[in-house]
Short mmCIF file of C-alpha atoms in Angstrom, two decimals:
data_model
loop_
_atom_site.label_atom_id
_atom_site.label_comp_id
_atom_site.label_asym_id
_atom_site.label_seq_id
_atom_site.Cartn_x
_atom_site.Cartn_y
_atom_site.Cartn_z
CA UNK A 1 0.00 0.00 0.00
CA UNK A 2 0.90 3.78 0.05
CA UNK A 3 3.08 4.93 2.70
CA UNK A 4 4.91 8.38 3.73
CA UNK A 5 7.48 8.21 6.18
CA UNK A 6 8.61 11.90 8.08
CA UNK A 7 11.93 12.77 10.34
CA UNK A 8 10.87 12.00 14.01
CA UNK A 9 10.59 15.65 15.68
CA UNK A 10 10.32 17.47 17.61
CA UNK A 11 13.00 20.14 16.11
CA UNK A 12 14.36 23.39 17.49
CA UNK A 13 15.57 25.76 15.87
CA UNK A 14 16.73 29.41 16.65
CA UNK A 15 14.61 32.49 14.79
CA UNK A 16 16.57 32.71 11.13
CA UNK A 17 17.97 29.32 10.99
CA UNK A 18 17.45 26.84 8.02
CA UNK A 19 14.86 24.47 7.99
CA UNK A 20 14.69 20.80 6.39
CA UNK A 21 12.05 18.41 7.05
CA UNK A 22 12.33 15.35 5.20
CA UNK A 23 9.99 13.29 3.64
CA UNK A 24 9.78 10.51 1.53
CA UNK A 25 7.03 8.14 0.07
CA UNK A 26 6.10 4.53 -1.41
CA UNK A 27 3.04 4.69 -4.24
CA UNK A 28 1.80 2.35 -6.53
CA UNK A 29 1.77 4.46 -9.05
CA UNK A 30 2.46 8.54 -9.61
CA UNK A 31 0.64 10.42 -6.75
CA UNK A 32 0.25 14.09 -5.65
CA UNK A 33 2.17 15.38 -3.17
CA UNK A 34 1.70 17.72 -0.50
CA UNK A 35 2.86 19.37 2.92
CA UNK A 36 0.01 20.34 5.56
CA UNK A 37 0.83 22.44 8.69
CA UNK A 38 -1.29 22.51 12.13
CA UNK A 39 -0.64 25.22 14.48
CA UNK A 40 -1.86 24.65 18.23
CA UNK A 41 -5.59 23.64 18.28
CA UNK A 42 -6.05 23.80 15.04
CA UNK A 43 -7.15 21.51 11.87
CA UNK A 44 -4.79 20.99 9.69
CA UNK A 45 -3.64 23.62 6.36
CA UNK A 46 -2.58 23.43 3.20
CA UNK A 47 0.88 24.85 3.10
CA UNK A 48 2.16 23.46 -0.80
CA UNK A 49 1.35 21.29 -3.16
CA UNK A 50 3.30 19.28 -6.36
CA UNK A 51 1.50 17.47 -8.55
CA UNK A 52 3.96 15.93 -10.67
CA UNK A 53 8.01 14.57 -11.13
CA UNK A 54 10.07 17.91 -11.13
CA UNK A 55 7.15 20.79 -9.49
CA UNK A 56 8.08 23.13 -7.43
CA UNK A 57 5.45 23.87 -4.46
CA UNK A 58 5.85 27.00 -2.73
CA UNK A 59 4.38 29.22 0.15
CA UNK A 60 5.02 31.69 2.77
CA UNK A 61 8.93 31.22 2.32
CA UNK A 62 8.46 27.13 2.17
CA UNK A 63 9.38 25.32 -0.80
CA UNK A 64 9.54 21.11 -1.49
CA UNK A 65 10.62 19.59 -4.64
CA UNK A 66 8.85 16.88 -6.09
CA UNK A 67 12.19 13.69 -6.34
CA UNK A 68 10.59 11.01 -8.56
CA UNK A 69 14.00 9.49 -8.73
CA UNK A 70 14.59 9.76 -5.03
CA UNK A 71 10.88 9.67 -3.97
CA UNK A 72 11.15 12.44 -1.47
CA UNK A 73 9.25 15.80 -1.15
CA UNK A 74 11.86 17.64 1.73
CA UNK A 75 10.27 20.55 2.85
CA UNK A 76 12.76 23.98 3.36
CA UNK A 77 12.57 26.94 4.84
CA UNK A 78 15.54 29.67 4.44
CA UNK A 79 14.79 31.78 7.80
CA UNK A 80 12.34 30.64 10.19
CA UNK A 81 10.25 32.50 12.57
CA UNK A 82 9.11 31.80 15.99
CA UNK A 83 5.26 32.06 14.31
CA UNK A 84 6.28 29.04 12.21
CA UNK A 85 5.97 26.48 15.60
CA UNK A 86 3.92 24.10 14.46
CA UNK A 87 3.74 20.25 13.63
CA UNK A 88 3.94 19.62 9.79
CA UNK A 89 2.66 16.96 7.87
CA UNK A 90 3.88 14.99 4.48
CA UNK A 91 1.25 13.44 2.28
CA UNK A 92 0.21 11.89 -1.06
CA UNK A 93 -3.14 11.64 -2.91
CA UNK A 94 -3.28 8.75 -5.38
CA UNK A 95 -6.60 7.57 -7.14
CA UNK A 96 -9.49 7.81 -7.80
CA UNK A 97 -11.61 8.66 -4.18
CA UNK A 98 -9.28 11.27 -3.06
CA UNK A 99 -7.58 9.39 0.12
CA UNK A 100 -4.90 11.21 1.32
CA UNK A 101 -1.86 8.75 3.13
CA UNK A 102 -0.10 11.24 6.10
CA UNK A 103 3.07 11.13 7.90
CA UNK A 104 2.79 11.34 11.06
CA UNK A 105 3.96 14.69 11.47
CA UNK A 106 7.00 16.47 12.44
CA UNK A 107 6.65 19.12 15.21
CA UNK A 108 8.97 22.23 14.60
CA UNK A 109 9.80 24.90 17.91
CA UNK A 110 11.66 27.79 17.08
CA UNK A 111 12.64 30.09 20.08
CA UNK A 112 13.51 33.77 19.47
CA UNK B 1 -16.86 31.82 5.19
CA UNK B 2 -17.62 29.44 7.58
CA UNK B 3 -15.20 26.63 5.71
CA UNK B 4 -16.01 23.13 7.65
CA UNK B 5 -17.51 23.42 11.16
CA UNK B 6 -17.11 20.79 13.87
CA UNK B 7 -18.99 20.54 16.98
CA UNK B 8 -18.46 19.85 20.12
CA UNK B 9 -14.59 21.23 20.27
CA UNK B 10 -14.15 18.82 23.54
CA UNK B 11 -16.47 16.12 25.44
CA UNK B 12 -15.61 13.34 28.10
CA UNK B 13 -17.26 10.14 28.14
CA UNK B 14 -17.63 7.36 29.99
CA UNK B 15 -17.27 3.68 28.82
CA UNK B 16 -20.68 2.17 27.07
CA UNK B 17 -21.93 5.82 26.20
CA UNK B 18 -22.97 7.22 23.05
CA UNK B 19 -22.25 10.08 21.16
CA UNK B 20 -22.61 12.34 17.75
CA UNK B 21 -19.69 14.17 16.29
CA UNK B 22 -21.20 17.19 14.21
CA UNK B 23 -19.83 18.40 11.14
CA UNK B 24 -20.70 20.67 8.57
CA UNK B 25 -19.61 22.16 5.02
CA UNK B 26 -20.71 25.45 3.14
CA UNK B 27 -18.65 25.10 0.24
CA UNK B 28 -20.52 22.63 -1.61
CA UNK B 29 -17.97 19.90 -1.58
CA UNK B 30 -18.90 16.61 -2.31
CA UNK B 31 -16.01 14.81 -0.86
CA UNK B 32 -16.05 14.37 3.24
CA UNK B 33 -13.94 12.39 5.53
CA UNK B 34 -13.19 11.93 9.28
CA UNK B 35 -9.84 11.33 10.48
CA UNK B 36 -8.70 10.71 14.13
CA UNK B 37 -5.33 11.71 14.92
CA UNK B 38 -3.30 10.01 17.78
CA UNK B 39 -0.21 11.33 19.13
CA UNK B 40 2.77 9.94 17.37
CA UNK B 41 0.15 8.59 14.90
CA UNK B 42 -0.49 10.83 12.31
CA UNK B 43 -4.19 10.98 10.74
CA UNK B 44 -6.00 7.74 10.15
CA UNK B 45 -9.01 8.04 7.82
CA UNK B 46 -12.02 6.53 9.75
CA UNK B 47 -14.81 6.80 7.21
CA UNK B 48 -15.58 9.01 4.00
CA UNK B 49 -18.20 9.94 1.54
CA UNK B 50 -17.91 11.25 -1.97
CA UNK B 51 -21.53 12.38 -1.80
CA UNK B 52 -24.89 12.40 -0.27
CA UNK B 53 -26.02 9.37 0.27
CA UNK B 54 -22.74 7.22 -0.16
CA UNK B 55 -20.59 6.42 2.07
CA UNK B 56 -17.55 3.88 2.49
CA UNK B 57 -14.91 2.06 5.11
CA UNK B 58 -11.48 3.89 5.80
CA UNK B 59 -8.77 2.30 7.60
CA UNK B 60 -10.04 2.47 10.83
CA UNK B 61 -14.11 1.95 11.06
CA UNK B 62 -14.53 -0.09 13.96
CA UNK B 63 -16.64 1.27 16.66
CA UNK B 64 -17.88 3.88 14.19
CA UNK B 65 -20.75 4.89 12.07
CA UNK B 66 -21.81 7.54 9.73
CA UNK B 67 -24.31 9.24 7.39
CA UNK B 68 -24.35 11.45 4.46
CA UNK B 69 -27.92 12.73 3.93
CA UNK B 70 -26.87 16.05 2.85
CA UNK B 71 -24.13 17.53 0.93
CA UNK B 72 -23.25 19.80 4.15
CA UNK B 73 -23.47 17.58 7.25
CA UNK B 74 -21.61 14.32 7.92
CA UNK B 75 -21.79 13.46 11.30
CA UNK B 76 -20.17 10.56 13.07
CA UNK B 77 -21.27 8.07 15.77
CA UNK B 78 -19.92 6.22 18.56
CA UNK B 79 -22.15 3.79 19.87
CA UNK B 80 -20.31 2.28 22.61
CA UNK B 81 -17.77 4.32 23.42
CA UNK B 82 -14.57 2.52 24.54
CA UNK B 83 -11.17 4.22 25.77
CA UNK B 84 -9.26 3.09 22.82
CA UNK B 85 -11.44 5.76 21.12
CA UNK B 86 -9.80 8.49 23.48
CA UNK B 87 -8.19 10.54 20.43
CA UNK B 88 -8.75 14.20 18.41
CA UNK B 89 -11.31 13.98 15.63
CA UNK B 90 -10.79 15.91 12.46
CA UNK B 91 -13.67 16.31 9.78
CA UNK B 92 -12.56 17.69 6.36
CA UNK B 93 -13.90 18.03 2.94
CA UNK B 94 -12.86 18.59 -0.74
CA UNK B 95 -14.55 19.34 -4.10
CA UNK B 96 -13.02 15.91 -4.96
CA UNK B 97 -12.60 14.25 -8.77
CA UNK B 98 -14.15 17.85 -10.03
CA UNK B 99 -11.07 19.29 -9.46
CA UNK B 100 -7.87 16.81 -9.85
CA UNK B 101 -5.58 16.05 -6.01
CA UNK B 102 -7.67 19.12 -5.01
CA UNK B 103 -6.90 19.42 -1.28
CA UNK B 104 -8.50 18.93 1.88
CA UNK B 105 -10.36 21.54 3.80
CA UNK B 106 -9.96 20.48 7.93
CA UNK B 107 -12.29 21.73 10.45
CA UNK B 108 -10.39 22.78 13.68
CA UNK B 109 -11.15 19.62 15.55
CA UNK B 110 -13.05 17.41 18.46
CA UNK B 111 -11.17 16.47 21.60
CA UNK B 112 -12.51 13.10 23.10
CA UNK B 113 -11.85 11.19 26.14
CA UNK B 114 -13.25 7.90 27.23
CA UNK B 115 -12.47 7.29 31.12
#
């Protein structure tokens, strides 16, 4: 079946550091990719998306790269921010009925 | 905009009790699910429904039933609660094969304990 495997958190960082969150997948086939982000008692938000081998998503200063060959979709971050605490998700649509697989989420701290 | 709208936000209850998650839509998506997210767990997908009237088996059904009889409200039931069901409920939605990998819309969440 589909999987999606995430680095075990939590992470701290310091304000303005770099951020990598990796993420990689098994599919049966060529899914969508995507990276969700929950801040404290909240549901979970669309941060970026890829849809295909070689995309670009992008938002808010985050970017992941869609690795066919590598089947990964690492999430960056140049500079974070202390309003960027929050526990991030990896996941992958494939077929039909629109059933997303999750990681099970990486929690990010940074402190100022 | 309302978005998706899930009700109660937190509820204890004891073993053998009952109890309806609400959950609503207003942006006429066809496509609803519940998860329930466990710490360390991620989200497993307990039931969804790609329209009123329909509704099919996730990973993780036991214990649990739903209904579709609208496009807007999907609630979910717990019959007998048990404390394995002690866990965060998340409802979400999406427009679904109308728009291709379109993603999900989450509602902010149900806190549950069975004691």
């Amino acid at each position: 079946g589909n999987s999606v495997t995430q680095m075990e958190g939590p992470v701290t960082l310091s304000e303005e550091a770099f951020l990598t969150i990796n993420c990689t997948y098994t599919a049966t086939g060529y899914p969508s990719l995507f990276w969700y982000v929950q801040y404290p008692g909240e549901g979970l938000q669309l941060l970026l998306k890829a849809t295909k081998a070689d995309d670009k998503g992008s938002n808010k200063g985050f970017e992941a790269t869609y690795r066919k060959e590598t089947t990964s979709f690492h999430l960056e971050k140049g500079s974070v921010q202390v309003s960027d605490s929050a526990v991030y998700f990896c996941a992958l649509i494939l077929g039909g009925y629109q059933k997303v697989t999750f990681g099970t989420g990486t929690k990010l701290q940074v402190i100022p | 905009n309302a978005g998706v709208t899930q009700t109660p936000k937190f509820r204890i209850l004891k073993i053998g009790q009952s109890m309806t998650l609400q959950c609503t839509q207003d942006m006429n998506h066809n496509y609803m699910y519940w998860y329930r997210q466990d710490p360390g767990m991620g989200l497993k997908l307990i039931y969804y429904s790609v329209g009123a009237g329909i509704t099919d088996k996730g990973e993780v059904p036991n214990g649990y039933n739903v209904s579709r009889s609208t496009t807007e409200d999907f609630p979910l039931r717990l019959e007998l609660a048990a404390p394995s069901q002690t866990s965060v409920y998340f409802c979400a939605s999406s427009p679904g094969q109308a728009i291709t990998n379109s993603p999900l819309h989450f509602g902010n969440g149900t806190r549950l304990t069975v004691t």
